[in-house]
Amino acid sequence: KMSLKKDAILEAIPNNGSLIVVIVNYSSAWRLVPELQNWAPDMVIADESQALKNGQSEQSKGCTAIGSKAKYRLILTGTPVSQGPMDFFSQYKFLDDRIFGKSFPKFRGEYALMGGYMNHEVVGFKNLETLTGKAHSIAFRVTKAEALDLPETLDQNLYCYLDEAATAYEEMEKKMVTTLKEGEVTAPIVLTQLLRLQQITGGFLPMEEGNPVQVGNEKLKVFKEFLEDFPRDKKLVVVARFVPELHALKQVCDQLQRSSTVFYGATENRGEVVRKFQEEKDPNVLLIQIQTGGVGITLHRADTMLFYSMDFSYNNYEQVKARVHRIGQENKVTYIHLLAKDTVDETILTALQNKRDVAELVVDKMKNNSIF
């Protein structure tokens, strides 16, 4: 029914020779491939084109099919490469498949070094000068500093020490080391183990069945102290990875009588939530899930963003930071990272700030016996 409704919208658009622009999100575009192809756009623009980097995804295949029928194509992105040079292939396949060809295995063979389990993992890269030259042959790069007159940014770290959660963390850490020693170290295994450790630093023990159990509140205590001192007339954006963390942070805001709203996957009327934060006195604090609040919204009413936890994606990290540091921001922007000292939190932040894949960094550390 939804497809038919959208199809009807396309058919109702008059073709009177004037410029007509249709805006479609990625999740809808791949479901409307025949309809959009029949509508025959002259130009297809893929904004935030890093969404196409996974060539096996339906939205990447669908958008490439739609673009193949257009005379002109354009991609726009601030983070074309977030996981590595392999991210280029699918974006350029949509844009112009003459640059890197149509075969991903051939592209990978040209620019990637393979290893790991069954020789199926990318362990390094080669011919990067050639790759960069081809990519830039049809690209125009403008830095944020060149394009926008934005205020400076400041990064700060705020630390806590695990106490109540220390036992759970140490036990999980021992299990992780045992698991990794018993089998071959691969990125998926490392990420799974890191995820569990990260949940504990946030105060929650992951359970195989059911909801996580709260095992500590060290980070929450430091957040409460921070919020008590934070000016009540200023807006604050708090970023977290896990939904239980968002709800726990909401409880702290309620205790301190700071109006707040949670913004995550299940949030309805997201546009209205953002509008109220931007235009009205309340909510004073916006608690957002990094995977949900990273693209397409403006939050420059706040000039302070606190990271309670982060995911493993450099792209997500940079995108969510840009929600407050964008056109219209008049104040210096401060990013505060709340970290549990001597834990995986520091490893994750180090990787992201050095634009590195988290799993890659940890594997390197393990090879040098210095993971923790």
Short mmCIF file of C-alpha atoms in Angstrom, two decimals:
data_model
loop_
_atom_site.label_atom_id
_atom_site.label_comp_id
_atom_site.label_asym_id
_atom_site.label_seq_id
_atom_site.Cartn_x
_atom_site.Cartn_y
_atom_site.Cartn_z
CA LYS A 1 0.00 0.00 0.00
CA MET A 2 2.80 2.39 0.85
CA SER A 3 4.49 1.64 -2.49
CA LEU A 4 1.28 2.31 -4.37
CA LYS A 5 0.80 5.59 -2.51
CA LYS A 6 4.31 6.75 -3.36
CA ASP A 7 3.86 5.58 -6.93
CA ALA A 8 0.74 7.71 -7.16
CA ILE A 9 2.65 10.72 -5.86
CA LEU A 10 5.22 10.32 -8.64
CA GLU A 11 2.53 10.00 -11.29
CA ALA A 12 0.77 13.14 -10.01
CA ILE A 13 3.85 15.34 -10.45
CA PRO A 14 3.28 17.54 -13.53
CA ASN A 15 5.77 17.40 -16.38
CA ASN A 16 5.58 21.02 -17.52
CA GLY A 17 9.23 21.58 -18.36
CA SER A 18 10.14 23.26 -15.07
CA LEU A 19 12.66 21.96 -12.56
CA ILE A 20 11.14 19.22 -10.42
CA VAL A 21 12.95 17.80 -7.41
CA VAL A 22 11.83 14.63 -5.64
CA ILE A 23 13.45 13.80 -2.28
CA VAL A 24 13.44 10.12 -1.28
CA ASN A 25 15.20 8.51 1.68
CA TYR A 26 17.37 5.45 1.12
CA SER A 27 15.03 3.03 2.86
CA SER A 28 12.25 3.96 0.42
CA ALA A 29 14.35 4.33 -2.73
CA TRP A 30 15.33 0.68 -3.08
CA ARG A 31 11.69 -0.34 -2.66
CA LEU A 32 10.66 1.97 -5.52
CA VAL A 33 13.25 1.08 -8.14
CA PRO A 34 10.79 0.42 -11.04
CA GLU A 35 8.68 3.47 -10.19
CA LEU A 36 11.67 5.83 -9.99
CA GLN A 37 13.22 4.37 -13.14
CA ASN A 38 9.95 4.89 -15.02
CA TRP A 39 9.77 8.45 -13.70
CA ALA A 40 13.07 8.87 -15.56
CA PRO A 41 14.96 11.56 -13.61
CA ASP A 42 17.66 13.39 -15.54
CA MET A 43 19.88 13.55 -12.46
CA VAL A 44 20.16 11.42 -9.32
CA ILE A 45 22.00 12.83 -6.28
CA ALA A 46 23.05 10.49 -3.46
CA ASP A 47 23.50 12.63 -0.36
CA GLU A 48 25.45 11.08 2.53
CA SER A 49 26.66 8.55 -0.04
CA GLN A 50 28.53 6.52 2.56
CA ALA A 51 25.13 4.84 2.95
CA LEU A 52 25.94 3.04 -0.33
CA LYS A 53 29.35 1.67 0.75
CA ASN A 54 28.01 -1.85 1.34
CA GLY A 55 27.55 -3.10 -2.18
CA GLN A 56 25.56 -6.12 -1.00
CA SER A 57 22.85 -4.05 0.68
CA GLU A 58 19.47 -3.61 -0.97
CA GLN A 59 19.69 0.18 -0.79
CA SER A 60 23.06 0.20 -2.54
CA LYS A 61 21.85 -2.11 -5.31
CA GLY A 62 18.59 -0.21 -5.66
CA CYS A 63 20.12 3.25 -5.84
CA THR A 64 22.71 2.04 -8.35
CA ALA A 65 19.89 0.68 -10.52
CA ILE A 66 18.01 3.99 -10.32
CA GLY A 67 21.13 6.00 -11.10
CA SER A 68 21.96 3.82 -14.10
CA LYS A 69 18.97 5.27 -15.95
CA ALA A 70 19.91 8.90 -15.30
CA LYS A 71 22.09 11.06 -17.51
CA TYR A 72 23.81 12.72 -14.55
CA ARG A 73 24.79 11.39 -11.13
CA LEU A 74 26.33 13.10 -8.11
CA ILE A 75 27.39 11.87 -4.69
CA LEU A 76 27.83 14.09 -1.63
CA THR A 77 29.54 13.01 1.58
CA GLY A 78 31.78 14.29 4.31
CA THR A 79 33.04 10.79 5.11
CA PRO A 80 33.52 8.81 1.87
CA VAL A 81 35.90 6.41 3.65
CA SER A 82 35.02 5.42 7.21
CA GLN A 83 36.09 1.76 7.41
CA GLY A 84 38.81 1.72 4.74
CA PRO A 85 39.54 2.24 1.03
CA MET A 86 37.14 -0.57 0.08
CA ASP A 87 34.32 1.89 0.88
CA PHE A 88 35.02 3.65 -2.41
CA PHE A 89 33.88 0.85 -4.71
CA SER A 90 30.08 0.86 -4.33
CA GLN A 91 29.84 4.65 -4.17
CA TYR A 92 31.80 4.93 -7.42
CA LYS A 93 29.87 2.09 -9.00
CA PHE A 94 26.77 4.25 -8.54
CA LEU A 95 28.60 7.36 -9.70
CA ASP A 96 30.65 6.11 -12.66
CA ASP A 97 31.58 2.44 -12.95
CA ARG A 98 34.32 3.29 -15.44
CA ILE A 99 36.53 4.50 -12.57
CA PHE A 100 36.84 1.27 -10.57
CA GLY A 101 34.89 -1.14 -12.74
CA LYS A 102 31.87 -3.30 -11.96
CA SER A 103 33.58 -6.21 -10.20
CA PHE A 104 34.27 -5.87 -6.49
CA PRO A 105 36.52 -8.99 -6.34
CA LYS A 106 38.68 -7.48 -9.09
CA PHE A 107 38.77 -4.12 -7.27
CA ARG A 108 39.67 -5.83 -4.01
CA GLY A 109 42.40 -7.82 -5.73
CA GLU A 110 43.88 -4.61 -7.09
CA TYR A 111 43.94 -2.63 -3.84
CA ALA A 112 43.59 -4.99 -0.84
CA LEU A 113 45.93 -7.45 0.86
CA MET A 114 44.05 -10.57 1.95
CA GLY A 115 44.71 -12.80 4.95
CA GLY A 116 43.03 -14.06 8.11
CA TYR A 117 40.59 -16.96 8.15
CA MET A 118 40.60 -18.80 4.81
CA ASN A 119 42.36 -15.77 3.35
CA HIS A 120 39.00 -13.96 3.26
CA GLU A 121 39.82 -10.92 5.41
CA VAL A 122 41.28 -7.61 4.30
CA VAL A 123 44.47 -7.21 6.34
CA GLY A 124 46.08 -4.31 4.48
CA PHE A 125 46.10 -2.25 1.31
CA LYS A 126 48.26 -1.68 -1.75
CA ASN A 127 48.42 0.65 -4.76
CA LEU A 128 46.77 3.38 -2.70
CA GLU A 129 48.38 6.15 -4.73
CA THR A 130 46.69 4.81 -7.86
CA LEU A 131 43.37 4.37 -6.02
CA THR A 132 43.50 7.93 -4.68
CA GLY A 133 44.34 9.32 -8.10
CA LYS A 134 41.37 7.59 -9.70
CA ALA A 135 39.01 8.62 -6.92
CA HIS A 136 40.06 12.27 -7.17
CA SER A 137 39.90 12.28 -10.98
CA ILE A 138 36.16 13.05 -10.76
CA ALA A 139 35.97 14.38 -7.20
CA PHE A 140 35.98 17.87 -5.73
CA ARG A 141 37.00 18.14 -2.08
CA VAL A 142 36.20 21.08 0.16
CA THR A 143 37.04 20.99 3.85
CA LYS A 144 34.65 22.27 6.48
CA ALA A 145 37.18 24.97 7.35
CA GLU A 146 37.24 26.15 3.73
CA ALA A 147 33.48 26.10 3.22
CA LEU A 148 32.15 27.25 6.56
CA ASP A 149 33.08 29.98 8.98
CA LEU A 150 32.51 27.85 12.08
CA PRO A 151 33.82 28.37 15.60
CA GLU A 152 36.59 26.20 17.05
CA THR A 153 36.03 22.87 18.75
CA LEU A 154 37.50 21.55 21.99
CA ASP A 155 37.82 17.90 23.07
CA GLN A 156 37.86 16.99 26.75
CA ASN A 157 37.95 13.71 28.65
CA LEU A 158 36.08 13.08 31.88
CA TYR A 159 37.17 9.99 33.81
CA CYS A 160 35.73 7.58 36.34
CA TYR A 161 37.15 4.40 37.92
CA LEU A 162 35.20 1.15 37.97
CA ASP A 163 34.27 0.01 41.48
CA GLU A 164 30.98 -1.87 41.61
CA ALA A 165 31.36 -2.98 37.99
CA ALA A 166 35.06 -3.90 38.32
CA THR A 167 34.44 -7.56 39.16
CA ALA A 168 32.07 -8.08 36.24
CA TYR A 169 34.50 -6.29 33.92
CA GLU A 170 37.50 -8.36 35.03
CA GLU A 171 35.58 -11.62 34.65
CA MET A 172 34.40 -10.66 31.17
CA GLU A 173 37.92 -9.55 30.26
CA LYS A 174 39.33 -12.95 31.30
CA LYS A 175 36.67 -14.71 29.21
CA MET A 176 37.60 -12.51 26.27
CA VAL A 177 41.30 -13.30 26.51
CA THR A 178 40.54 -17.03 26.84
CA THR A 179 38.19 -16.96 23.86
CA LEU A 180 40.69 -15.18 21.68
CA LYS A 181 43.56 -17.46 22.70
CA GLU A 182 41.54 -20.60 21.94
CA GLY A 183 40.74 -19.63 18.37
CA GLU A 184 41.90 -17.45 15.51
CA VAL A 185 41.61 -13.72 16.18
CA THR A 186 39.14 -12.18 13.72
CA ALA A 187 37.51 -8.77 13.61
CA PRO A 188 33.94 -10.04 14.29
CA ILE A 189 35.08 -11.98 17.36
CA VAL A 190 37.04 -9.00 18.70
CA LEU A 191 34.12 -6.63 18.16
CA THR A 192 31.72 -8.97 19.96
CA GLN A 193 33.99 -9.18 22.98
CA LEU A 194 34.61 -5.44 23.00
CA LEU A 195 30.87 -4.82 22.86
CA ARG A 196 30.33 -6.83 26.03
CA LEU A 197 33.13 -5.05 27.87
CA GLN A 198 31.79 -1.68 26.75
CA GLN A 199 28.33 -2.46 28.07
CA ILE A 200 29.84 -3.15 31.49
CA THR A 201 31.73 0.16 31.61
CA GLY A 202 28.39 1.84 31.03
CA GLY A 203 27.00 -0.03 34.03
CA PHE A 204 25.17 -2.94 32.44
CA LEU A 205 26.04 -6.63 32.23
CA PRO A 206 24.88 -8.22 28.95
CA MET A 207 22.83 -11.38 29.45
CA GLU A 208 22.42 -14.18 26.93
CA GLU A 209 18.66 -14.04 27.45
CA GLY A 210 16.64 -11.06 28.61
CA ASN A 211 17.54 -7.46 29.31
CA PRO A 212 20.98 -6.38 30.58
CA VAL A 213 21.41 -6.25 34.35
CA GLN A 214 22.79 -3.10 35.95
CA VAL A 215 26.07 -3.92 37.71
CA GLY A 216 27.42 -0.46 38.44
CA ASN A 217 26.76 3.26 38.27
CA GLU A 218 30.26 4.75 38.20
CA LYS A 219 29.73 6.58 34.94
CA LEU A 220 26.25 7.65 35.94
CA LYS A 221 27.61 9.22 39.13
CA VAL A 222 30.16 11.26 37.18
CA PHE A 223 27.47 12.28 34.70
CA LYS A 224 25.25 13.38 37.58
CA GLU A 225 28.06 15.51 39.03
CA PHE A 226 28.69 17.02 35.62
CA LEU A 227 25.02 17.83 35.06
CA GLU A 228 24.67 19.38 38.52
CA ASP A 229 27.34 21.91 37.57
CA PHE A 230 26.21 22.43 33.99
CA PRO A 231 24.41 25.80 33.52
CA ARG A 232 20.65 25.40 33.57
CA ASP A 233 20.20 28.01 30.86
CA LYS A 234 22.31 26.02 28.38
CA LYS A 235 21.28 23.11 26.19
CA LEU A 236 23.15 19.81 26.31
CA VAL A 237 23.32 16.84 23.92
CA VAL A 238 24.28 13.48 25.45
CA VAL A 239 25.26 10.60 23.16
CA ALA A 240 25.12 6.92 24.13
CA ARG A 241 25.28 3.65 22.26
CA PHE A 242 22.92 1.42 24.25
CA VAL A 243 19.24 1.96 24.99
CA PRO A 244 19.49 0.97 28.70
CA GLU A 245 22.10 3.70 29.10
CA LEU A 246 19.74 6.27 27.61
CA HIS A 247 16.98 5.36 30.05
CA ALA A 248 19.40 5.46 32.99
CA LEU A 249 20.62 8.90 31.88
CA LYS A 250 16.99 10.02 31.64
CA GLN A 251 16.47 9.01 35.27
CA VAL A 252 19.45 11.13 36.32
CA CYS A 253 18.02 14.12 34.46
CA ASP A 254 14.67 13.58 36.18
CA GLN A 255 16.34 13.40 39.60
CA LEU A 256 18.02 16.75 38.95
CA GLN A 257 14.81 18.22 37.53
CA ARG A 258 16.41 18.83 34.13
CA SER A 259 13.89 18.44 31.34
CA SER A 260 15.07 15.80 28.88
CA THR A 261 13.98 13.70 25.91
CA VAL A 262 15.29 10.36 24.67
CA PHE A 263 15.92 10.14 20.92
CA TYR A 264 16.50 6.60 19.63
CA GLY A 265 15.17 4.01 17.19
CA ALA A 266 11.71 3.76 18.73
CA THR A 267 11.22 7.54 18.99
CA GLU A 268 8.21 8.83 17.08
CA ASN A 269 7.73 12.36 15.73
CA ARG A 270 11.49 12.88 15.58
CA GLY A 271 11.15 16.13 13.69
CA GLU A 272 9.01 17.58 16.46
CA VAL A 273 11.49 16.41 19.12
CA VAL A 274 14.31 18.22 17.32
CA ARG A 275 12.19 21.34 16.76
CA LYS A 276 11.36 21.64 20.46
CA PHE A 277 15.01 21.21 21.43
CA GLN A 278 16.04 23.87 18.94
CA GLU A 279 13.26 26.40 19.46
CA GLU A 280 11.77 25.99 22.92
CA LYS A 281 13.06 26.11 26.48
CA ASP A 282 12.35 22.42 27.07
CA PRO A 283 13.79 19.89 26.72
CA ASN A 284 17.02 21.14 28.20
CA VAL A 285 18.90 17.87 27.58
CA LEU A 286 18.61 15.67 24.49
CA LEU A 287 19.71 12.08 24.99
CA ILE A 288 20.42 10.50 21.62
CA GLN A 289 21.50 7.08 20.42
CA ILE A 290 24.54 7.49 18.22
CA GLN A 291 23.20 5.20 15.48
CA THR A 292 19.92 7.15 15.28
CA GLY A 293 20.96 10.76 15.79
CA GLY A 294 24.00 10.92 13.55
CA VAL A 295 22.57 12.12 10.24
CA GLY A 296 20.02 14.60 9.01
CA ILE A 297 19.30 16.66 12.13
CA THR A 298 20.58 20.01 13.38
CA LEU A 299 21.22 20.53 17.10
CA HIS A 300 23.28 23.73 17.12
CA ARG A 301 21.16 25.17 19.92
CA ALA A 302 23.64 23.25 22.05
CA ASP A 303 27.37 23.93 22.02
CA THR A 304 28.25 21.04 24.34
CA MET A 305 28.03 17.33 23.51
CA LEU A 306 28.84 14.62 26.04
CA PHE A 307 29.67 11.09 24.89
CA TYR A 308 28.57 8.59 27.52
CA SER A 309 29.53 5.76 25.15
CA MET A 310 30.49 5.39 21.49
CA ASP A 311 30.14 2.69 18.87
CA PHE A 312 32.96 1.34 16.73
CA SER A 313 32.23 3.40 13.61
CA TYR A 314 34.40 6.40 12.86
CA ASN A 315 31.74 7.54 10.42
CA ASN A 316 29.04 7.54 13.13
CA TYR A 317 31.37 9.38 15.51
CA GLU A 318 32.11 12.18 13.05
CA GLN A 319 28.52 12.44 11.87
CA VAL A 320 27.03 12.84 15.33
CA LYS A 321 29.67 15.43 16.26
CA ALA A 322 28.59 17.46 13.23
CA ARG A 323 25.03 17.77 14.57
CA VAL A 324 26.13 20.65 16.83
CA HIS A 325 29.09 21.95 14.81
CA ARG A 326 27.32 23.22 11.71
CA ILE A 327 25.98 26.34 10.02
CA GLY A 328 24.28 28.53 12.61
CA GLN A 329 26.57 27.59 15.50
CA GLU A 330 28.00 30.78 17.02
CA ASN A 331 29.85 29.39 20.06
CA LYS A 332 32.93 27.26 20.54
CA VAL A 333 31.81 23.62 20.59
CA THR A 334 32.98 21.34 23.39
CA TYR A 335 33.00 17.53 23.08
CA ILE A 336 33.30 15.71 26.39
CA HIS A 337 34.12 11.99 26.47
CA LEU A 338 33.09 10.17 29.65
CA LEU A 339 35.53 7.27 30.02
CA ALA A 340 36.11 4.48 32.52
CA LYS A 341 39.83 4.66 33.24
CA ASP A 342 42.02 1.76 32.09
CA THR A 343 39.21 0.07 30.15
CA VAL A 344 38.10 -0.53 26.61
CA ASP A 345 36.58 2.98 26.59
CA GLU A 346 40.05 4.47 26.12
CA THR A 347 40.91 2.00 23.35
CA ILE A 348 37.75 2.90 21.42
CA LEU A 349 38.32 6.65 21.73
CA THR A 350 41.96 6.32 20.66
CA ALA A 351 40.93 4.42 17.54
CA LEU A 352 38.19 6.86 16.58
CA GLN A 353 40.28 9.97 17.15
CA ASN A 354 42.99 8.46 14.96
CA LYS A 355 40.41 7.58 12.28
CA ARG A 356 41.09 3.88 12.71
CA ASP A 357 38.92 0.80 12.74
CA VAL A 358 38.47 -0.28 16.36
CA ALA A 359 38.90 -4.00 15.71
CA GLU A 360 42.07 -3.38 13.68
CA LEU A 361 43.63 -1.40 16.51
CA VAL A 362 42.84 -4.06 19.11
CA VAL A 363 44.19 -6.88 16.95
CA ASP A 364 47.43 -4.91 16.52
CA LYS A 365 47.66 -4.46 20.28
CA MET A 366 47.07 -8.15 20.88
CA LYS A 367 49.91 -9.02 18.52
CA ASN A 368 52.15 -6.87 20.72
CA ASN A 369 50.67 -8.32 23.94
CA SER A 370 49.42 -4.87 24.91
CA ILE A 371 45.65 -5.06 24.42
CA PHE A 372 44.92 -3.76 27.93
#
